[in-house]
């Protein structure tokens, strides 16, 4: 009897339980930290902005003095300068970002002022106290955690780190991943011209997207190419890969009953669990360990060979795994509810991830061919609908959508 299929959430939980954060970290310049994972909280040693400052080009005033006022200008404060206390009965010319002088309690923007011939300024509308003043610490208070450990840094966070004076950041070390492809039918593009491809052969496409996906997820990839077609050579290659890598990732050769060298080779060097996951595309999946000589092990993950299965299982399982190795807290993608503008008359027994794309009306269209071999669907799509087992979809239904922008970043 066939073993029952493993629910995706169970597979994910088991996998993530193995993904302990890697030891070691790097200190990198803020300029080079995009996409890296912060190791320790970034705590602000100062207030941002450092002092109360003007949000406008205009005049710093005492708001109570501004009834029918025509007031002389006693000083000029450009950004970068510090003014004198504001003399009673006067205003200060001030520019965006310049510190508000002591005594002033509002800024009047220059559009609401008229400069008279004698140089005095007529305030046309009485200001509210506090208006157009950016308060010290309104963005960041001294002592506040500005970026939490476990955050994957994005451009805004690099600016934020710089705004509290940090020039470099302590980040998680990049996971080192060894990538293998399996399958005697595979040919590398560039080695055989399309018109000369032998019957039964196909180009190795998984290798390209898997390498790019790993790199996007912050990994350092060593691409070992196609697994050697002898058992001994496969064992040697895996043993060698385990020595210097945290994870060995393969595609193909994990289907039931498939003849290939990877499964027995991993079993010889460590341990392997073959899972049948209740997900479509992407049912076959393998997780295990390849022991290192001496001590320790490299994680092993075997993805299915069908390109869309490989792509989708990477996003659902490998992505959170490699993010967790870097200590990322939010490793799972967010989904949103979106209107389906398509029919899916019969839900599958397995949880399905349908490739869909937004139409101009903000609804989702379904790619015409959802077969796990049709990689066009992944390039065409804006993301996937996470459809529960047995669930039919009719136009107008609300469905769970996970955007590729969420999954690929
Ligand atoms: P497998 O999981 O090895 O049984 O492969 C399932 C299907 O995916 C077969 O049609 C393979 O030819 C195809 N396949 C496996 N590996 C790759 C690859 N690297 N690139 C493109 N197709 C592949
Ligand atoms: Mg194969």
Tab-separated table of C-alpha atoms and ligand atoms in Angstrom:
chain	number	residue	atom	x	y	z
A	1	UNK	CA	0.000	0.000	0.000
A	2	UNK	CA	1.197	3.497	-0.793
A	3	UNK	CA	2.150	5.755	2.093
A	4	UNK	CA	-0.275	8.613	2.628
A	5	UNK	CA	0.758	11.946	1.151
A	6	UNK	CA	2.369	14.391	3.547
A	7	UNK	CA	0.547	17.725	3.919
A	8	UNK	CA	2.653	20.661	2.769
A	9	UNK	CA	2.516	22.426	6.135
A	10	UNK	CA	3.804	19.312	7.855
A	11	UNK	CA	6.669	19.005	5.356
A	12	UNK	CA	7.494	22.683	5.834
A	13	UNK	CA	7.468	22.405	9.625
A	14	UNK	CA	9.754	19.356	9.557
A	15	UNK	CA	12.091	21.055	7.146
A	16	UNK	CA	12.267	24.312	9.069
A	17	UNK	CA	12.913	22.413	12.303
A	18	UNK	CA	16.179	21.290	10.645
A	19	UNK	CA	17.128	24.756	9.394
A	20	UNK	CA	19.109	26.019	12.390
A	21	UNK	CA	20.817	29.346	11.730
A	22	UNK	CA	24.364	28.900	10.457
A	23	UNK	CA	27.228	29.830	12.740
A	24	UNK	CA	29.389	32.736	11.662
A	25	UNK	CA	28.711	36.169	10.322
A	26	UNK	CA	30.199	38.869	8.128
A	27	UNK	CA	30.629	42.562	8.705
A	28	UNK	CA	29.778	44.329	5.489
A	29	UNK	CA	29.745	47.924	4.373
A	30	UNK	CA	26.199	49.344	4.258
A	31	UNK	CA	26.647	49.806	0.515
A	32	UNK	CA	27.009	46.029	0.135
A	33	UNK	CA	24.341	44.898	2.598
A	34	UNK	CA	21.274	44.821	0.319
A	35	UNK	CA	19.593	41.405	0.653
A	36	UNK	CA	21.752	40.324	3.600
A	37	UNK	CA	20.216	39.340	6.939
A	38	UNK	CA	20.934	41.506	9.968
A	39	UNK	CA	22.573	39.577	12.828
A	40	UNK	CA	22.097	41.984	15.764
A	41	UNK	CA	19.494	44.683	16.401
A	42	UNK	CA	20.473	48.085	15.023
A	43	UNK	CA	19.884	50.486	17.927
A	44	UNK	CA	19.920	54.224	17.426
A	45	UNK	CA	22.543	56.215	19.352
A	46	UNK	CA	20.796	59.487	18.430
A	47	UNK	CA	17.549	61.224	17.633
A	48	UNK	CA	16.496	61.498	13.988
A	49	UNK	CA	16.018	64.280	13.108
A	50	UNK	CA	18.642	65.475	15.589
A	51	UNK	CA	16.837	68.742	16.303
A	52	UNK	CA	13.513	70.433	15.531
A	53	UNK	CA	13.791	71.656	11.937
A	54	UNK	CA	11.796	73.330	9.246
A	55	UNK	CA	9.725	71.241	6.839
A	56	UNK	CA	9.382	74.178	4.432
A	57	UNK	CA	11.145	77.108	2.871
A	58	UNK	CA	9.583	80.097	4.621
A	59	UNK	CA	9.770	82.038	7.890
A	60	UNK	CA	10.212	80.932	11.489
A	61	UNK	CA	7.837	82.875	13.711
A	62	UNK	CA	6.257	83.204	17.122
A	63	UNK	CA	2.732	82.180	16.201
A	64	UNK	CA	1.155	84.548	18.782
A	65	UNK	CA	2.817	87.539	17.047
A	66	UNK	CA	1.258	86.744	13.688
A	67	UNK	CA	-2.105	88.537	13.937
A	68	UNK	CA	-2.198	91.124	11.125
A	69	UNK	CA	1.535	91.053	11.355
A	70	UNK	CA	4.113	92.795	9.259
A	71	UNK	CA	7.390	91.823	10.856
A	72	UNK	CA	11.054	92.513	10.106
A	73	UNK	CA	13.436	89.660	9.195
A	74	UNK	CA	16.131	89.425	11.853
A	75	UNK	CA	18.232	86.526	10.490
A	76	UNK	CA	18.620	84.003	7.707
A	77	UNK	CA	19.052	80.246	8.479
A	78	UNK	CA	19.914	77.936	5.554
A	79	UNK	CA	20.090	74.141	6.024
A	80	UNK	CA	23.340	73.254	7.758
A	81	UNK	CA	23.494	76.512	9.739
A	82	UNK	CA	22.343	77.142	13.317
A	83	UNK	CA	20.490	80.407	13.986
A	84	UNK	CA	20.394	82.755	16.979
A	85	UNK	CA	17.429	82.861	19.391
A	86	UNK	CA	14.601	84.620	17.556
A	87	UNK	CA	14.404	88.306	18.555
A	88	UNK	CA	10.976	89.369	19.847
A	89	UNK	CA	8.804	90.969	17.165
A	90	UNK	CA	10.804	89.542	14.260
A	91	UNK	CA	10.791	86.523	11.962
A	92	UNK	CA	13.696	84.448	10.622
A	93	UNK	CA	14.091	83.521	6.980
A	94	UNK	CA	14.472	79.695	7.070
A	95	UNK	CA	14.944	76.859	4.615
A	96	UNK	CA	13.877	73.217	4.588
A	97	UNK	CA	15.935	71.135	7.009
A	98	UNK	CA	17.399	74.108	8.925
A	99	UNK	CA	17.100	73.988	12.731
A	100	UNK	CA	14.225	76.029	14.127
A	101	UNK	CA	15.689	78.938	16.178
A	102	UNK	CA	15.014	79.085	19.886
A	103	UNK	CA	11.850	81.069	20.591
A	104	UNK	CA	10.128	80.278	17.283
A	105	UNK	CA	7.173	77.885	17.498
A	106	UNK	CA	5.957	77.689	13.883
A	107	UNK	CA	7.053	77.944	10.281
A	108	UNK	CA	5.012	79.882	7.747
A	109	UNK	CA	5.661	78.661	4.235
A	110	UNK	CA	6.852	81.355	1.868
A	111	UNK	CA	3.749	80.979	-0.313
A	112	UNK	CA	1.722	82.358	2.641
A	113	UNK	CA	3.946	85.424	3.057
A	114	UNK	CA	4.461	88.611	1.181
A	115	UNK	CA	7.783	90.445	1.284
A	116	UNK	CA	7.113	94.201	1.475
A	117	UNK	CA	9.238	96.850	-0.189
A	118	UNK	CA	10.893	97.787	3.097
A	119	UNK	CA	11.949	94.140	3.614
A	120	UNK	CA	9.355	93.351	6.275
A	121	UNK	CA	7.211	90.270	5.821
A	122	UNK	CA	3.424	90.203	5.865
A	123	UNK	CA	2.048	86.906	7.222
A	124	UNK	CA	-1.162	86.274	5.302
A	125	UNK	CA	-2.584	83.460	7.429
A	126	UNK	CA	-2.108	83.063	11.158
A	127	UNK	CA	-0.098	79.872	11.786
A	128	UNK	CA	-0.967	77.127	14.238
A	129	UNK	CA	1.700	76.618	16.888
A	130	UNK	CA	3.974	73.787	15.742
A	131	UNK	CA	3.077	74.008	12.089
A	132	UNK	CA	5.683	72.813	9.547
A	133	UNK	CA	8.130	71.868	12.275
A	134	UNK	CA	9.642	68.391	12.090
A	135	UNK	CA	10.284	67.408	15.684
A	136	UNK	CA	13.544	66.018	16.990
A	137	UNK	CA	13.221	62.243	17.227
A	138	UNK	CA	9.969	62.144	15.277
A	139	UNK	CA	11.447	59.494	12.949
A	140	UNK	CA	13.732	57.704	15.421
A	141	UNK	CA	14.209	58.094	19.188
A	142	UNK	CA	17.579	57.570	20.811
A	143	UNK	CA	17.798	53.960	22.059
A	144	UNK	CA	15.090	52.666	19.732
A	145	UNK	CA	15.613	49.432	17.779
A	146	UNK	CA	15.582	50.659	14.229
A	147	UNK	CA	16.090	47.330	12.439
A	148	UNK	CA	15.548	44.022	14.240
A	149	UNK	CA	17.954	41.092	14.028
A	150	UNK	CA	16.666	38.598	11.464
A	151	UNK	CA	15.515	41.296	9.041
A	152	UNK	CA	16.450	40.857	5.407
A	153	UNK	CA	17.839	44.220	4.472
A	154	UNK	CA	16.311	46.166	1.608
A	155	UNK	CA	17.279	49.556	0.197
A	156	UNK	CA	15.146	51.578	2.649
A	157	UNK	CA	16.835	49.821	5.583
A	158	UNK	CA	20.301	50.641	4.262
A	159	UNK	CA	19.295	54.303	4.278
A	160	UNK	CA	17.828	53.913	7.737
A	161	UNK	CA	21.056	52.351	9.033
A	162	UNK	CA	23.022	55.210	7.509
A	163	UNK	CA	20.648	57.736	9.123
A	164	UNK	CA	21.739	56.557	12.573
A	165	UNK	CA	25.389	56.735	11.626
A	166	UNK	CA	26.147	53.096	10.816
A	167	UNK	CA	28.690	52.578	8.055
A	168	UNK	CA	28.778	48.778	8.272
A	169	UNK	CA	26.485	46.022	9.507
A	170	UNK	CA	26.923	42.580	11.016
A	171	UNK	CA	25.030	40.139	8.814
A	172	UNK	CA	24.558	36.378	8.571
A	173	UNK	CA	27.065	34.465	6.529
A	174	UNK	CA	25.795	33.444	3.104
A	175	UNK	CA	24.730	29.786	2.986
A	176	UNK	CA	27.035	27.822	0.707
A	177	UNK	CA	24.980	25.670	-1.612
A	178	UNK	CA	26.149	22.934	-3.967
A	179	UNK	CA	23.814	22.525	-6.937
A	180	UNK	CA	23.508	19.323	-8.963
A	181	UNK	CA	21.244	18.329	-11.832
A	182	UNK	CA	20.339	14.730	-12.557
A	183	UNK	CA	19.148	13.095	-15.748
A	184	UNK	CA	20.907	11.503	-18.729
A	185	UNK	CA	18.547	13.357	-21.055
A	186	UNK	CA	19.920	16.757	-20.046
A	187	UNK	CA	22.035	18.833	-22.391
A	188	UNK	CA	23.538	22.220	-21.582
A	189	UNK	CA	22.456	24.998	-23.907
A	190	UNK	CA	25.437	26.175	-25.893
A	191	UNK	CA	26.983	22.706	-26.131
A	192	UNK	CA	24.576	21.273	-28.713
A	193	UNK	CA	22.687	23.397	-31.244
A	194	UNK	CA	18.872	23.046	-31.153
A	195	UNK	CA	18.752	21.397	-34.585
A	196	UNK	CA	21.367	18.849	-33.511
A	197	UNK	CA	19.698	17.743	-30.277
A	198	UNK	CA	19.602	13.926	-30.164
A	199	UNK	CA	16.125	12.381	-29.869
A	200	UNK	CA	15.030	12.150	-26.256
A	201	UNK	CA	17.316	14.902	-25.046
A	202	UNK	CA	16.247	18.223	-23.554
A	203	UNK	CA	18.067	21.305	-22.416
A	204	UNK	CA	18.824	21.634	-18.722
A	205	UNK	CA	16.555	24.498	-17.719
A	206	UNK	CA	16.272	23.817	-13.975
A	207	UNK	CA	19.943	24.530	-13.487
A	208	UNK	CA	19.449	28.103	-14.640
A	209	UNK	CA	16.501	29.095	-12.532
A	210	UNK	CA	17.687	27.203	-9.457
A	211	UNK	CA	21.047	28.919	-9.489
A	212	UNK	CA	19.392	32.335	-9.916
A	213	UNK	CA	16.815	31.611	-7.212
A	214	UNK	CA	19.499	30.553	-4.737
A	215	UNK	CA	21.493	33.675	-5.449
A	216	UNK	CA	18.430	35.852	-4.940
A	217	UNK	CA	17.905	34.196	-1.568
A	218	UNK	CA	21.395	35.241	-0.515
A	219	UNK	CA	23.241	31.965	-1.170
A	220	UNK	CA	26.702	31.419	-2.539
A	221	UNK	CA	26.312	28.724	-5.190
A	222	UNK	CA	28.777	26.171	-6.471
A	223	UNK	CA	27.302	24.573	-9.551
A	224	UNK	CA	28.515	20.991	-9.957
A	225	UNK	CA	26.591	20.529	-13.201
A	226	UNK	CA	25.159	17.127	-14.002
A	227	UNK	CA	25.655	14.266	-11.557
A	228	UNK	CA	28.171	11.735	-12.882
A	229	UNK	CA	26.502	8.628	-14.266
A	230	UNK	CA	28.370	6.153	-12.059
A	231	UNK	CA	27.600	5.300	-8.468
A	232	UNK	CA	31.170	5.673	-7.183
A	233	UNK	CA	31.651	9.002	-8.910
A	234	UNK	CA	28.352	10.238	-7.472
A	235	UNK	CA	29.384	9.268	-3.938
A	236	UNK	CA	32.706	11.054	-4.440
A	237	UNK	CA	31.003	14.168	-5.792
A	238	UNK	CA	28.539	14.347	-2.883
A	239	UNK	CA	31.267	13.736	-0.322
A	240	UNK	CA	33.334	16.508	-1.880
A	241	UNK	CA	30.316	18.855	-2.005
A	242	UNK	CA	29.426	18.205	1.653
A	243	UNK	CA	32.901	19.214	2.775
A	244	UNK	CA	32.537	22.893	1.919
A	245	UNK	CA	28.775	23.436	1.666
A	246	UNK	CA	25.842	23.879	4.016
A	247	UNK	CA	23.289	22.485	1.597
A	248	UNK	CA	23.379	20.158	-1.388
A	249	UNK	CA	20.460	20.800	-3.739
A	250	UNK	CA	19.606	18.482	-6.601
A	251	UNK	CA	16.849	18.454	-9.165
A	252	UNK	CA	15.369	15.321	-10.688
A	253	UNK	CA	15.621	11.705	-9.692
A	254	UNK	CA	13.396	11.739	-6.622
A	255	UNK	CA	10.313	10.245	-8.287
A	256	UNK	CA	9.099	6.865	-7.047
A	257	UNK	CA	11.015	3.970	-8.532
A	258	UNK	CA	13.366	6.151	-10.534
A	259	UNK	CA	16.738	4.726	-11.459
A	260	UNK	CA	19.411	7.141	-10.471
A	261	UNK	CA	22.548	7.340	-8.405
A	262	UNK	CA	21.752	10.183	-6.077
A	263	UNK	CA	19.366	8.442	-3.693
A	264	UNK	CA	21.613	5.462	-2.905
A	265	UNK	CA	24.661	7.721	-2.772
A	266	UNK	CA	23.064	9.998	-0.163
A	267	UNK	CA	21.917	6.955	1.786
A	268	UNK	CA	25.455	5.581	1.717
A	269	UNK	CA	26.889	8.832	3.080
A	270	UNK	CA	24.189	9.795	5.529
A	271	UNK	CA	20.472	9.533	5.550
A	272	UNK	CA	17.574	10.327	3.251
A	273	UNK	CA	13.809	10.677	3.624
A	274	UNK	CA	11.718	10.529	0.489
A	275	UNK	CA	8.484	12.411	0.819
A	276	UNK	CA	5.365	12.420	-1.278
A	277	UNK	CA	3.936	15.826	-0.544
A	278	UNK	CA	0.241	16.560	-1.076
A	279	UNK	CA	0.981	19.468	-3.359
A	280	UNK	CA	0.589	20.073	-7.079
A	281	UNK	CA	2.876	20.671	-8.837
A	282	UNK	CA	5.761	19.120	-6.953
A	283	UNK	CA	4.821	15.892	-5.209
A	284	UNK	CA	8.170	14.073	-4.880
A	285	UNK	CA	10.699	15.670	-2.547
A	286	UNK	CA	13.691	14.429	-0.598
A	287	UNK	CA	15.371	15.684	2.547
A	288	UNK	CA	18.435	14.246	4.188
A	289	UNK	CA	21.970	14.655	5.444
A	290	UNK	CA	25.315	13.989	3.826
A	291	UNK	CA	27.837	13.411	6.598
A	292	UNK	CA	31.188	15.126	6.448
A	293	UNK	CA	34.414	13.326	7.107
A	294	UNK	CA	35.311	14.278	10.641
A	295	UNK	CA	32.117	15.779	11.950
A	296	UNK	CA	28.985	17.581	10.937
A	297	UNK	CA	26.891	17.219	7.838
A	298	UNK	CA	25.516	19.099	4.865
A	299	UNK	CA	21.761	19.307	4.446
A	300	UNK	CA	20.475	17.526	1.359
A	301	UNK	CA	17.357	18.543	-0.551
A	302	UNK	CA	16.207	16.759	-3.691
A	303	UNK	CA	13.670	18.580	-5.846
A	304	UNK	CA	11.509	17.009	-8.527
A	305	UNK	CA	12.753	17.245	-12.103
A	306	UNK	CA	9.701	18.645	-13.815
A	307	UNK	CA	10.575	22.300	-14.247
A	308	UNK	CA	7.433	23.829	-12.736
A	309	UNK	CA	7.485	21.320	-9.863
A	310	UNK	CA	11.088	22.202	-9.238
A	311	UNK	CA	10.369	25.937	-9.415
A	312	UNK	CA	7.309	25.826	-7.160
A	313	UNK	CA	8.764	23.472	-4.548
A	314	UNK	CA	11.835	25.664	-4.422
A	315	UNK	CA	9.656	28.662	-3.605
A	316	UNK	CA	7.474	26.824	-1.099
A	317	UNK	CA	10.125	24.808	0.720
A	318	UNK	CA	13.710	25.655	-0.190
A	319	UNK	CA	13.240	29.408	-0.046
A	320	UNK	CA	12.102	29.436	3.599
A	321	UNK	CA	14.764	26.837	4.400
A	322	UNK	CA	17.695	28.901	3.108
A	323	UNK	CA	16.262	32.102	4.601
A	324	UNK	CA	15.995	30.384	7.978
A	325	UNK	CA	19.635	29.251	7.695
A	326	UNK	CA	20.408	32.973	7.620
A	327	UNK	CA	18.221	33.608	10.661
A	328	UNK	CA	15.364	35.324	8.816
A	329	UNK	CA	12.338	35.661	11.097
A	330	UNK	CA	9.691	36.192	8.407
A	331	UNK	CA	10.622	33.323	6.100
A	332	UNK	CA	7.116	32.539	4.842
A	333	UNK	CA	5.494	34.502	2.027
A	334	UNK	CA	2.381	36.574	2.608
A	335	UNK	CA	-0.746	35.796	0.650
A	336	UNK	CA	-3.587	38.165	-0.144
A	337	UNK	CA	-7.205	37.637	-1.129
A	338	UNK	CA	-7.881	38.422	-4.775
A	339	UNK	CA	-10.871	37.902	-7.069
A	340	UNK	CA	-10.583	34.977	-9.475
A	341	UNK	CA	-11.753	35.775	-13.006
A	342	UNK	CA	-11.536	32.159	-14.128
A	343	UNK	CA	-13.129	28.754	-13.796
A	344	UNK	CA	-11.366	25.823	-12.134
A	345	UNK	CA	-14.168	23.347	-12.148
A	346	UNK	CA	-12.557	20.499	-10.191
A	347	UNK	CA	-10.041	21.025	-7.412
A	348	UNK	CA	-7.365	18.358	-7.134
A	349	UNK	CA	-7.016	16.001	-4.152
A	350	UNK	CA	-3.725	17.782	-3.465
A	351	UNK	CA	-3.293	21.430	-2.516
A	352	UNK	CA	-2.627	23.232	-5.764
A	353	UNK	CA	-0.524	26.230	-6.701
A	354	UNK	CA	-2.048	27.590	-9.900
A	355	UNK	CA	-0.059	29.985	-12.058
A	356	UNK	CA	-2.105	33.133	-12.565
A	357	UNK	CA	-1.696	36.700	-13.665
A	358	UNK	CA	-3.440	39.992	-12.863
A	359	UNK	CA	-5.758	41.439	-15.474
A	360	UNK	CA	-6.431	45.160	-15.791
A	361	UNK	CA	-9.539	44.862	-13.634
A	362	UNK	CA	-7.441	43.650	-10.703
A	363	UNK	CA	-8.723	40.070	-10.973
A	364	UNK	CA	-6.714	36.940	-11.729
A	365	UNK	CA	-6.488	35.053	-15.020
A	366	UNK	CA	-5.393	31.424	-15.162
A	367	UNK	CA	-2.610	30.194	-17.444
A	368	UNK	CA	-4.198	27.833	-19.963
A	369	UNK	CA	-1.855	24.917	-19.290
A	370	UNK	CA	-1.167	24.027	-15.645
A	371	UNK	CA	0.997	20.999	-16.449
A	372	UNK	CA	4.113	20.661	-14.301
A	373	UNK	CA	6.317	20.523	-17.393
A	374	UNK	CA	5.161	23.847	-18.820
A	375	UNK	CA	7.643	26.406	-17.580
A	376	UNK	CA	5.986	29.115	-19.694
A	377	UNK	CA	3.333	29.293	-16.965
A	378	UNK	CA	5.882	30.441	-14.396
A	379	UNK	CA	7.336	33.104	-16.680
A	380	UNK	CA	3.848	34.293	-17.726
A	381	UNK	CA	2.433	34.421	-14.219
A	382	UNK	CA	2.474	37.148	-11.594
A	383	UNK	CA	2.210	34.505	-8.910
A	384	UNK	CA	0.256	31.498	-7.723
A	385	UNK	CA	-3.156	30.820	-6.259
A	386	UNK	CA	-2.880	28.643	-3.167
A	387	UNK	CA	-5.932	26.439	-3.700
A	388	UNK	CA	-7.043	24.018	-0.947
A	389	UNK	CA	-7.597	20.334	-1.811
A	390	UNK	CA	-10.852	19.640	-3.616
A	391	UNK	CA	-11.729	23.306	-3.994
A	392	UNK	CA	-13.473	24.347	-7.218
A	393	UNK	CA	-13.146	27.980	-8.289
A	394	UNK	CA	-15.792	30.024	-10.113
A	395	UNK	CA	-15.386	33.553	-11.500
A	396	UNK	CA	-15.926	36.086	-8.709
A	397	UNK	CA	-14.634	33.794	-5.943
A	398	UNK	CA	-12.010	35.201	-3.589
A	399	UNK	CA	-8.813	33.128	-3.668
A	400	UNK	CA	-5.469	33.214	-1.808
A	401	UNK	CA	-2.818	34.706	-4.042
A	402	UNK	CA	0.938	34.696	-3.439
A	403	UNK	CA	2.792	37.118	-5.707
A	404	UNK	CA	6.075	36.135	-7.310
A	405	UNK	CA	7.319	39.549	-6.176
A	406	UNK	CA	6.842	38.205	-2.632
A	407	UNK	CA	8.442	34.842	-3.426
A	408	UNK	CA	11.362	35.966	-5.530
A	409	UNK	CA	12.659	38.610	-3.180
B	1	LIG	P1	12.563	13.291	-12.833
B	1	LIG	O1	12.099	13.985	-11.623
B	1	LIG	O2	14.041	13.110	-12.883
B	1	LIG	O3	11.803	12.040	-13.070
B	1	LIG	O4	12.217	14.243	-14.059
B	1	LIG	C1	10.889	14.560	-14.386
B	1	LIG	C2	10.865	15.300	-15.687
B	1	LIG	O5	11.590	16.522	-15.555
B	1	LIG	C3	11.490	14.578	-16.851
B	1	LIG	O6	10.693	14.833	-17.992
B	1	LIG	C4	12.838	15.221	-16.983
B	1	LIG	O7	13.328	15.147	-18.294
B	1	LIG	C5	12.560	16.630	-16.578
B	1	LIG	N1	13.778	17.243	-16.024
B	1	LIG	C6	14.545	16.728	-15.041
B	1	LIG	N2	15.582	17.524	-14.769
B	1	LIG	C7	15.452	18.600	-15.593
B	1	LIG	C8	16.229	19.770	-15.807
B	1	LIG	N3	17.334	20.008	-15.089
B	1	LIG	N4	15.810	20.652	-16.747
B	1	LIG	C9	14.694	20.406	-17.463
B	1	LIG	N5	13.921	19.324	-17.294
B	1	LIG	C10	14.306	18.422	-16.393
B	2	LIG	MG1	15.394	12.155	-13.993
